[in-house]
Coordinates of N, CA and C in Angstrom, one line a residue:
M541 N -1.8 12.5 21.8 CA -0.6 12.6 20.9 C 0.6 13.1 21.8
S542 N 1.8 12.9 21.3 CA 3.0 13.2 22.1 C 3.4 14.7 21.8
A543 N 4.2 15.2 22.6 CA 4.7 16.5 22.5 C 5.7 16.6 21.3
A544 N 6.2 15.5 20.9 CA 7.2 15.5 19.8 C 6.5 15.5 18.4
T545 N 5.2 15.6 18.4 CA 4.5 15.7 17.1 C 4.8 16.9 16.3
P546 N 5.2 16.8 15.1 CA 5.6 18.0 14.3 C 4.3 18.9 14.1
T547 N 4.5 20.2 14.2 CA 3.3 21.1 14.0 C 3.5 21.8 12.6
E548 N 4.7 21.8 12.1 CA 4.9 22.4 10.8 C 4.3 21.5 9.7
G549 N 3.4 22.1 8.8 CA 2.8 21.3 7.8 C 1.5 20.7 8.2
V550 N 1.1 20.8 9.5 CA -0.2 20.3 9.9 C -1.2 21.4 9.9
P551 N -2.4 21.2 9.3 CA -3.4 22.3 9.3 C -3.9 22.6 10.7
D552 N -4.1 23.9 11.0 CA -4.6 24.3 12.3 C -5.9 23.6 12.6
G553 N -5.9 23.1 13.8 CA -7.1 22.4 14.3 C -7.3 21.0 13.9
L554 N -6.4 20.4 13.1 CA -6.6 19.1 12.6 C -6.4 18.1 13.8
A555 N -5.5 18.3 14.7 CA -5.3 17.5 15.8 C -6.5 17.4 16.7
I556 N -7.1 18.6 16.9 CA -8.3 18.6 17.8 C -9.5 17.8 17.1
E557 N -9.7 18.1 15.8 CA -10.8 17.3 15.1 C -10.5 15.8 15.1
F558 N -9.3 15.4 14.9 CA -8.9 14.0 15.0 C -9.2 13.4 16.3
A559 N -8.7 14.1 17.4 CA -8.9 13.7 18.7 C -10.4 13.5 19.1
K560 N -11.2 14.4 18.6 CA -12.7 14.3 18.9 C -13.3 13.0 18.4
R561 N -12.7 12.5 17.3 CA -13.3 11.4 16.6 C -12.6 10.0 16.9
T562 N -11.6 10.1 17.8 CA -10.9 8.8 18.1 C -10.7 8.7 19.6
R563 N -10.3 7.5 20.0 CA -10.0 7.3 21.4 C -8.9 6.3 21.5
E564 N -8.1 6.5 22.6 CA -7.0 5.6 22.8 C -7.5 4.3 23.5
T565 N -7.0 3.1 23.1 CA -7.5 1.9 23.7 C -6.5 1.5 24.7
E566 N -6.8 0.5 25.5 CA -6.0 0.1 26.6 C -4.7 -0.6 26.1
N567 N -4.7 -1.1 24.9 CA -3.5 -1.9 24.4 C -2.6 -1.0 23.5
G568 N -2.8 0.3 23.6 CA -1.9 1.2 22.9 C -2.3 1.6 21.4
H569 N -3.4 1.1 21.0 CA -3.9 1.5 19.7 C -4.9 2.6 19.8
R570 N -5.3 3.2 18.7 CA -6.3 4.2 18.7 C -7.5 3.8 17.7
E571 N -8.7 3.9 18.2 CA -9.8 3.5 17.4 C -10.7 4.7 17.0
W572 N -11.3 4.6 15.9 CA -12.2 5.6 15.3 C -13.5 5.5 16.0
T573 N -14.1 6.6 16.5 CA -15.3 6.6 17.2 C -16.4 7.5 16.4
G574 N -15.9 8.2 15.4 CA -16.8 9.1 14.6 C -17.6 8.2 13.7
R575 N -18.2 8.9 12.7 CA -19.1 8.3 11.7 C -18.3 8.2 10.4
P576 N -18.4 7.2 9.6 CA -19.0 5.9 9.9 C -18.3 5.2 11.0
A577 N -19.1 4.4 11.8 CA -18.6 3.8 13.0 C -17.5 2.7 12.8
K578 N -17.5 2.1 11.6 CA -16.6 1.0 11.3 C -15.3 1.5 10.7
G579 N -14.2 0.9 11.1 CA -12.9 1.2 10.5 C -12.4 2.6 10.7
G580 N -11.6 3.0 9.8 CA -11.1 4.4 9.8 C -12.0 5.3 9.0
G581 N -12.8 6.0 9.7 CA -13.8 6.8 9.0 C -13.2 8.0 8.3
R582 N -14.1 8.9 7.8 CA -13.7 10.1 7.1 C -14.3 11.3 7.8
F583 N -13.7 12.4 7.7 CA -14.2 13.6 8.2 C -13.7 14.8 7.4
R584 N -14.4 15.9 7.5 CA -14.0 17.1 6.7 C -13.5 18.2 7.7
H585 N -12.4 18.7 7.3 CA -11.8 19.8 8.1 C -11.3 20.9 7.2
K586 N -11.8 22.1 7.4 CA -11.5 23.3 6.6 C -11.5 23.0 5.1
G587 N -12.6 22.4 4.7 CA -12.9 22.2 3.3 C -12.2 21.1 2.7
R588 N -11.5 20.3 3.4 CA -10.7 19.1 2.9 C -11.2 17.9 3.6
D589 N -11.3 16.8 2.8 CA -11.7 15.5 3.3 C -10.4 14.7 3.8
Y590 N -10.5 14.1 4.9 CA -9.4 13.3 5.4 C -10.0 11.9 5.9
T591 N -9.2 10.9 5.7 CA -9.5 9.6 6.3 C -8.8 9.7 7.7
A592 N -9.2 8.8 8.6 CA -8.6 8.8 9.9 C -7.1 8.4 9.7
F593 N -6.8 7.5 8.8 CA -5.4 7.2 8.5 C -4.6 8.3 8.0
Q594 N -5.1 9.1 7.0 CA -4.4 10.2 6.5 C -4.2 11.3 7.5
A595 N -5.2 11.6 8.4 CA -5.0 12.6 9.4 C -3.9 12.2 10.4
A596 N -4.0 10.9 10.8 CA -3.0 10.4 11.7 C -1.6 10.5 11.1
F597 N -1.4 10.2 9.8 CA -0.1 10.3 9.2 C 0.4 11.7 9.2
I598 N -0.5 12.7 8.8 CA -0.1 14.1 8.8 C 0.3 14.6 10.1
L599 N -0.5 14.2 11.2 CA -0.1 14.6 12.5 C 1.2 14.1 13.0
R600 N 1.6 12.9 12.6 CA 2.9 12.4 13.0 C 4.1 12.9 12.1
H601 N 3.9 13.0 10.8 CA 5.0 13.4 9.9 C 5.0 14.8 9.5
G602 N 3.9 15.5 9.6 CA 3.8 16.9 9.2 C 3.9 17.1 7.7
R603 N 3.5 16.1 6.9 CA 3.4 16.2 5.5 C 2.3 15.3 5.0
P604 N 1.8 15.6 3.8 CA 0.7 14.7 3.3 C 1.3 13.4 2.9
P605 N 0.5 12.3 3.0 CA 1.0 11.0 2.6 C 1.2 10.8 1.1
V606 N 2.1 9.9 0.7 CA 2.3 9.5 -0.7 C 1.6 8.2 -0.8
G607 N 0.6 8.1 -1.7 CA -0.1 6.8 -1.9 C -1.0 6.5 -0.8
S608 N -1.4 5.3 -0.6 CA -2.4 4.9 0.4 C -1.7 4.8 1.8
V609 N -2.5 5.1 2.8 CA -2.0 5.0 4.2 C -2.7 3.8 4.9
R610 N -2.0 3.0 5.5 CA -2.5 1.8 6.2 C -1.8 1.7 7.6
P611 N -2.5 1.0 8.5 CA -1.9 0.7 9.7 C -0.7 -0.3 9.6
S612 N 0.4 -0.1 10.3 CA 1.5 -1.0 10.2 C 1.5 -2.0 11.3
C613 N 0.5 -1.9 12.2 CA 0.4 -2.8 13.3 C -0.5 -4.0 12.9
D614 N -0.8 -4.9 13.8 CA -1.7 -6.0 13.5 C -3.2 -5.7 13.7
V615 N -3.6 -4.5 13.9 CA -5.0 -4.1 14.1 C -5.4 -3.3 12.8
P616 N -6.2 -3.9 11.9 CA -6.5 -3.3 10.6 C -7.2 -2.0 10.7
T617 N -7.9 -1.7 11.8 CA -8.6 -0.4 12.0 C -7.9 0.6 12.9
C618 N -6.7 0.3 13.3 CA -6.0 1.2 14.2 C -5.6 2.5 13.4
C619 N -5.9 3.6 14.0 CA -5.5 4.9 13.4 C -4.6 5.7 14.3
S620 N -3.8 5.1 15.1 CA -2.8 5.7 15.9 C -1.7 6.4 15.0
P621 N -1.4 7.6 15.3 CA -0.3 8.2 14.4 C 1.0 7.4 14.4
A622 N 1.3 6.7 15.5 CA 2.5 6.0 15.5 C 2.4 4.6 14.8
H623 N 1.2 4.3 14.4 CA 1.0 3.0 13.7 C 0.6 3.0 12.3
V624 N 0.6 4.2 11.6 CA 0.3 4.3 10.2 C 1.5 4.6 9.3
D625 N 1.5 4.1 8.1 CA 2.6 4.3 7.2 C 2.0 4.6 5.8
D626 N 2.6 5.4 5.0 CA 2.2 5.6 3.6 C 3.0 4.7 2.7
Q627 N 2.6 4.7 1.5 CA 3.2 3.8 0.5 C 4.8 4.0 0.4
E628 N 5.2 5.2 0.5 CA 6.6 5.5 0.4 C 7.4 4.9 1.6
T629 N 6.8 5.0 2.8 CA 7.5 4.5 4.0 C 7.5 3.0 3.9
R630 N 6.4 2.3 3.5 CA 6.3 0.9 3.4 C 7.4 0.4 2.4
Q631 N 7.5 1.0 1.3 CA 8.5 0.6 0.3 C 9.9 0.7 0.8
R632 N 10.2 1.8 1.5 CA 11.5 2.0 2.1 C 11.8 0.9 3.1
D633 N 10.8 0.6 4.0 CA 11.0 -0.4 5.0 C 11.2 -1.8 4.3
R634 N 10.5 -2.1 3.3 CA 10.6 -3.4 2.6 C 12.0 -3.5 1.9
A635 N 12.4 -2.4 1.3 CA 13.8 -2.4 0.7 C 14.8 -2.7 1.7
A636 N 14.7 -2.1 2.9 CA 15.6 -2.3 4.0 C 15.6 -3.7 4.5
L637 N 14.4 -4.3 4.6 CA 14.3 -5.7 4.9 C 15.0 -6.6 3.9
A638 N 14.8 -6.3 2.6 CA 15.4 -7.1 1.6 C 16.9 -7.0 1.7
A639 N 17.5 -5.9 2.0 CA 18.9 -5.7 2.2 C 19.4 -6.5 3.4
V640 N 18.7 -6.4 4.5 CA 19.1 -7.1 5.7 C 19.0 -8.7 5.5
L641 N 18.0 -9.1 4.8 CA 17.8 -10.6 4.6 C 18.7 -11.1 3.5
G642 N 19.3 -10.1 2.7 CA 20.2 -10.5 1.6 C 19.4 -11.1 0.4
V643 N 18.2 -10.7 0.2 CA 17.3 -11.2 -0.8 C 17.9 -10.8 -2.2
Q644 N 18.1 -11.8 -3.0 CA 18.7 -11.6 -4.3 C 17.6 -11.1 -5.3
H645 N 17.9 -10.1 -6.0 CA 16.9 -9.5 -6.9 C 17.3 -10.0 -8.3
R646 N 16.3 -10.6 -9.0 CA 16.6 -11.0 -10.4 C 16.3 -9.8 -11.2
A647 N 17.0 -9.7 -12.3 CA 16.8 -8.6 -13.2 C 15.4 -8.6 -13.8
P648 N 14.8 -7.4 -13.8 CA 13.4 -7.4 -14.4 C 13.5 -7.8 -15.9
S649 N 12.4 -8.4 -16.3 CA 12.3 -8.9 -17.6 C 11.6 -7.9 -18.5
C650 N 11.4 -6.7 -18.0 CA 10.8 -5.6 -18.8 C 11.7 -4.4 -19.0
D651 N 11.2 -3.4 -19.7 CA 12.0 -2.3 -19.9 C 11.6 -1.1 -19.1
H652 N 10.8 -1.3 -18.0 CA 10.4 -0.2 -17.2 C 11.5 0.3 -16.3
D653 N 11.5 1.6 -16.0 CA 12.4 2.2 -15.1 C 12.1 1.7 -13.7
Q654 N 13.0 0.9 -13.1 CA 12.7 0.3 -11.8 C 12.8 1.4 -10.6
A655 N 13.4 2.5 -10.9 CA 13.4 3.6 -9.9 C 12.0 4.1 -9.7
V656 N 11.2 4.0 -10.8 CA 9.8 4.5 -10.7 C 8.9 3.4 -10.4
H657 N 9.0 2.3 -11.1 CA 8.0 1.2 -11.0 C 8.5 0.1 -10.1
G658 N 9.7 0.1 -9.6 CA 10.1 -1.0 -8.7 C 9.5 -1.0 -7.4
R659 N 9.0 -2.1 -6.9 CA 8.3 -2.2 -5.6 C 8.9 -3.5 -4.9
H660 N 8.6 -3.5 -3.6 CA 9.0 -4.7 -2.8 C 7.7 -5.3 -2.2
R661 N 7.7 -6.6 -2.2 CA 6.6 -7.3 -1.5 C 6.8 -7.3 0.0
A662 N 5.9 -7.7 0.8 CA 6.0 -7.7 2.2 C 7.2 -8.6 2.7
D663 N 7.6 -9.6 2.0 CA 8.7 -10.4 2.4 C 10.0 -9.9 1.8
G664 N 10.0 -8.7 1.1 CA 11.2 -8.1 0.7 C 11.6 -8.4 -0.8
R665 N 10.8 -9.3 -1.5 CA 11.1 -9.6 -2.9 C 10.7 -8.4 -3.8
R666 N 11.5 -8.2 -4.8 CA 11.1 -7.1 -5.8 C 10.2 -7.5 -6.9
Y667 N 9.4 -6.5 -7.4 CA 8.6 -6.8 -8.6 C 8.4 -5.4 -9.3
C668 N 8.0 -5.5 -10.5 CA 7.7 -4.3 -11.3 C 6.2 -4.0 -11.2
N669 N 5.9 -2.9 -10.7 CA 4.5 -2.5 -10.5 C 3.8 -2.3 -11.8
A670 N 4.5 -1.8 -12.8 CA 3.8 -1.5 -14.1 C 3.4 -2.8 -14.8
C671 N 4.2 -3.9 -14.6 CA 3.9 -5.1 -15.2 C 2.9 -5.9 -14.5
N672 N 2.9 -5.8 -13.1 CA 2.0 -6.6 -12.3 C 0.7 -5.8 -11.9
N673 N 0.4 -4.8 -12.6 CA -0.8 -4.0 -12.3 C -1.6 -3.9 -13.6
P674 N -2.4 -4.9 -14.0 CA -3.1 -4.9 -15.3 C -4.0 -3.7 -15.5
G675 N -4.4 -3.1 -14.4 CA -5.3 -2.0 -14.5 C -4.6 -0.7 -14.8
A676 N -3.3 -0.7 -14.7 CA -2.6 0.6 -14.9 C -2.5 0.9 -16.4
A677 N -2.6 2.1 -16.7 CA -2.6 2.5 -18.1 C -1.2 2.3 -18.8
D678 N -0.1 2.3 -18.0 CA 1.2 2.1 -18.5 C 1.7 0.7 -18.3
G679 N 0.8 -0.3 -18.0 CA 1.2 -1.7 -17.9 C 1.7 -2.2 -19.2
C680 N 2.6 -3.2 -19.1 CA 3.2 -3.7 -20.3 C 2.5 -5.0 -20.7
A681 N 2.9 -5.7 -21.7 CA 2.3 -6.9 -22.1 C 2.8 -8.1 -21.4
H682 N 3.9 -8.0 -20.5 CA 4.4 -9.1 -19.8 C 3.4 -9.6 -18.8
G683 N 2.8 -10.7 -19.0 CA 1.9 -11.3 -18.1 C 0.5 -10.8 -18.1
N684 N 0.2 -10.0 -19.1 CA -1.2 -9.5 -19.2 C -1.9 -10.0 -20.4
P685 N -3.2 -10.2 -20.4 CA -3.9 -10.8 -21.5 C -3.8 -9.8 -22.7
R686 N -3.4 -8.6 -22.5 CA -3.3 -7.6 -23.7 C -2.2 -8.1 -24.7
C687 N -1.5 -9.1 -24.4 CA -0.5 -9.6 -25.4 C -1.2 -10.2 -26.6
G688 N -2.5 -10.5 -26.4 CA -3.2 -11.0 -27.6 C -3.3 -12.5 -27.7
A689 N -2.5 -13.2 -26.9 CA -2.5 -14.6 -26.9 C -3.8 -15.2 -26.3
H690 N -4.2 -16.3 -26.9 CA -5.4 -17.0 -26.4 C -5.0 -18.5 -26.3
P691 N -5.5 -19.2 -25.3 CA -6.4 -18.8 -24.3 C -5.6 -18.1 -23.1
A692 N -6.3 -17.3 -22.4 CA -5.7 -16.7 -21.1 C -6.4 -17.4 -20.0
R693 N -5.7 -17.7 -18.9 CA -6.3 -18.4 -17.8 C -6.1 -17.5 -16.5
P694 N -7.1 -17.6 -15.6 CA -7.0 -16.8 -14.4 C -5.9 -17.4 -13.4
Y695 N -5.1 -16.6 -12.9 CA -4.2 -17.0 -11.8 C -4.4 -16.0 -10.7
P696 N -3.8 -16.3 -9.5 CA -4.0 -15.3 -8.4 C -3.4 -13.9 -8.7
C697 N -2.5 -13.8 -9.6 CA -1.9 -12.5 -10.0 C -2.6 -11.9 -11.2
G698 N -3.6 -12.5 -11.7 CA -4.3 -12.0 -12.8 C -4.4 -12.9 -14.0
W699 N -5.0 -12.5 -15.1 CA -5.1 -13.4 -16.3 C -3.8 -13.5 -17.0
R700 N -3.4 -14.7 -17.4 CA -2.1 -14.9 -18.1 C -2.4 -15.9 -19.3
C701 N -1.6 -15.7 -20.3 CA -1.5 -16.6 -21.4 C -0.5 -17.7 -21.1
D702 N -0.4 -18.7 -21.9 CA 0.6 -19.8 -21.6 C 2.0 -19.3 -21.6
E703 N 2.3 -18.4 -22.5 CA 3.7 -17.8 -22.5 C 4.1 -17.0 -21.3
H704 N 3.1 -16.2 -20.8 CA 3.3 -15.3 -19.7 C 2.8 -15.7 -18.4
Q705 N 2.6 -17.0 -18.2 CA 2.1 -17.5 -16.9 C 3.1 -17.3 -15.8
P706 N 2.7 -17.3 -14.5 CA 3.7 -17.1 -13.4 C 4.7 -18.2 -13.4
A707 N 5.9 -17.9 -13.0 CA 7.0 -18.8 -13.0 C 6.7 -20.1 -12.1
R708 N 6.0 -19.9 -11.0 CA 5.8 -21.0 -10.1 C 4.8 -22.0 -10.7
T709 N 4.1 -21.7 -11.7 CA 3.1 -22.6 -12.2 C 3.6 -23.3 -13.5
R710 N 4.8 -22.9 -14.0 CA 5.3 -23.5 -15.2 C 5.7 -24.9 -15.0
P711 N 5.7 -25.8 -15.9 CA 4.9 -25.6 -17.2 C 3.4 -25.9 -16.9
Y712 N 2.6 -25.3 -17.5 CA 1.1 -25.5 -17.4 C 0.7 -26.4 -18.6
F713 N 0.3 -27.6 -18.3 CA -0.1 -28.5 -19.3 C -1.6 -28.6 -19.4
T714 N -2.1 -28.6 -20.5 CA -3.5 -28.8 -20.7 C -3.8 -30.3 -21.0
A715 N -4.9 -30.8 -20.6 CA -5.3 -32.2 -20.9 C -5.5 -32.3 -22.4
A716 N -5.0 -33.3 -23.0 CA -5.1 -33.5 -24.4 C -6.3 -34.3 -24.8

C-alpha cells in the first residue's frame, strides 16, 4: 500500500490483516491468497466480517463502502485498493461519462424520485432502479408482472406484459 493511504476511519490492524491474505502480482493487481482460495475471500477482524473488496476500499478511502464493492479493472478477482469502487463511486463516474458523451436523458415514465432511484448504466444511459428492480419492495408496476396483466413474457430485463414490454422489442406480435 502507498504512504498516501488515509489512516483516519481505518480500523487498527486492518491493513496488516489484509496484507497477510493478499499479494501483489507482477501486472499491478492484487490477488487474494487467504481462504477461500477463489476470488475475493472473506476474513474477520476485530469482530467484524470483511470481504477483500470491502477491506481494500476502506484502506484506500478511509470510509465504509456504500453498496456493493467491485473491481474497476479488467480482472474480476483483483482486490487492489486502487482498483475497487463502491456503488456510489461507480454511479458518480457513470454520470460524469454521460455528461462528457452528451447522452440525452429521457424523462422517466414513473413518479419515483430520481435523486434517490436514478442510476446510470455502464454506457452512461439513465434508468430508474425502483422500476427496473422487480425484487425491490418499492418497485412500481412499470414493466413488472405485478401490474396484473396476462400473459407476461420473459425478457432479459425481467417478466413483462404486452403493455410494459421493453421499448426495443415493441411491437411484440403473437402468432394468430
